[in-house]
Amino acid sequence: MKDKKEITREVNRKKIIQAAENVFANYGFKGATTEKIAKQAGLPKANLHYYFNTKTILYREVLEGILEEWMVAAQTFDKYDEPKIALTRYIEAKMNFSRIRADASKVWANEVIQGAVSVSKFLETTLKEWLENRVKVINDWIAGGKIEAVDPYVLFYMIWSMTQHYADFERQIAILNHGKHYNDDEFQQKTEQVVHLILKSVGLS
Amino acid sequence: MKDKKEITREVNRKKIIQAAENVFANYGFKGATTEKIAKQAGLPKANLHYYFNTKTILYREVLEGILEEWMVAAQTFDKYDEPKIALTRYIEAKMNFSRIRADASKVWANEVIQGAVSVSKFLETTLKEWLENRVKVINDWIAGGKIEAVDPYVLFYMIWSMTQHYADFERQIAILNHGKHYNDDEFQQKTEQVVHLILKSVGLS
DNA sequence: GTCTATACGTTGATAGAC
DNA sequence: GTCTATCAACGTATAGAC
């Protein structure tokens, strides 16, 4: 049973982390000020430092949350045996993530572009392991004649870059789309196109 | 005829801009300090401010140089009538840009992710115009039965995101590649794969 | 737990001698 | 044009009253 203080604590931490993710996404680590984050979370700056001693710690916690969600989306790939279905569901999950968690994607992109200092451990261990195993799956598909012979790494980078582009470069995309962000219908159509192009590139559909 | 001072001026400006591009790429606009840039350019901070009054002005000039180069690479698309050749050469040019101008690509990515405040004019005018005209070309190819019916915007975003990924996410790619950056041969192979996958996705090759 | 006031380090920018 | 010394502004973090 949680007491009142504990609930307050969790609520405030969550508010701060959400605000932080948005500010980090739009200003980068250095450009994000604890003042901006606190204001957006609706509390004084000193309060933020009460919950998260340093800005760096807060940043790390934001990143950790994103990693967890990333791995959840990644599990979609393993839920189906048929290449066409597995790829389709995975791409859809990634596109959905770009749609509803654009800030998370941007924080991640900023971090990796600037050298991945805070997430290199994750990349070296969890992500590398995940990728190596899925590369084997792709190679099995190829050996079984189920998809065309392609470089599995290039295939995954294709999926990641194409889907994440709709989050990270959403501002550019909006400008090129009469200045308006895609609505749900438009985004659905783009998702179908992305799925179609990738499937086709490996000889499916 | 240029005198000595004028030459010194140009040389120093170029040194500063090159250093600035590298520092902006790796630290973002806010994270980049004029001190770091000056040190990397091999001169005192005060000197940097003599050539570029403010950090913002320096940043703008770095961006402008990148835009110009971006447009040069874009011209490759127009040099060939045959879809297969035009797309191949354009993708190769973009991959080459990612290879030799990774910092430029990263500065651009950082800028767009964080709202494209300093390049919105370029996106709204030059880039939008360029894209609209090439979309027409793609639609002509489709109408002429030369390539599969695809959403031209999704096709261009595919080309941009896939190729730029090899610059912007090079750190992640290196980690996933035994911790080593691609050498020239490897990069060449990846380029061929990227070309192949994109061509195949529109029914070519 | 909350919040105001403040200390302290960092950084963009300039003054002024050479 | 170059460079050392310096300053003002800003931003992280904390002290200490409530």
CSV table of C-alpha atoms in Angstrom, one decimal, chain B residues 91-106 159-168 170 187 191:
chain,number,residue,atom,x,y,z
B,91,ILE,CA,21.9,7.7,-54.0
B,92,GLU,CA,25.6,7.2,-54.6
B,93,ALA,CA,26.2,11.0,-54.3
B,94,LYS,CA,24.2,11.1,-51.1
B,95,MET,CA,26.1,8.1,-49.6
B,96,ASN,CA,29.4,9.7,-50.7
B,97,PHE,CA,28.3,12.9,-48.9
B,98,SER,CA,27.6,10.9,-45.7
B,99,ARG,CA,31.1,9.4,-46.0
B,100,ILE,CA,33.2,12.5,-46.6
B,101,ARG,CA,31.0,15.1,-44.9
B,102,ALA,CA,29.6,13.3,-41.9
B,103,ASP,CA,30.0,16.4,-39.7
B,104,ALA,CA,28.0,18.5,-42.1
B,105,SER,CA,25.2,15.9,-42.1
B,106,LYS,CA,25.2,15.8,-38.3
B,159,ILE,CA,16.6,8.0,-49.9
B,160,TRP,CA,17.4,10.8,-47.5
B,161,SER,CA,17.0,8.9,-44.3
B,162,MET,CA,18.8,5.7,-45.4
B,163,THR,CA,21.8,7.6,-46.8
B,164,GLN,CA,22.1,10.2,-44.0
B,165,HIS,CA,21.8,7.4,-41.4
B,166,TYR,CA,25.3,6.3,-42.3
B,167,ALA,CA,26.6,9.8,-41.3
B,168,ASP,CA,24.4,10.8,-38.4
B,170,GLU,CA,27.9,6.4,-37.6
B,187,PHE,CA,31.3,1.4,-47.2
B,191,THR,CA,26.4,1.7,-50.8
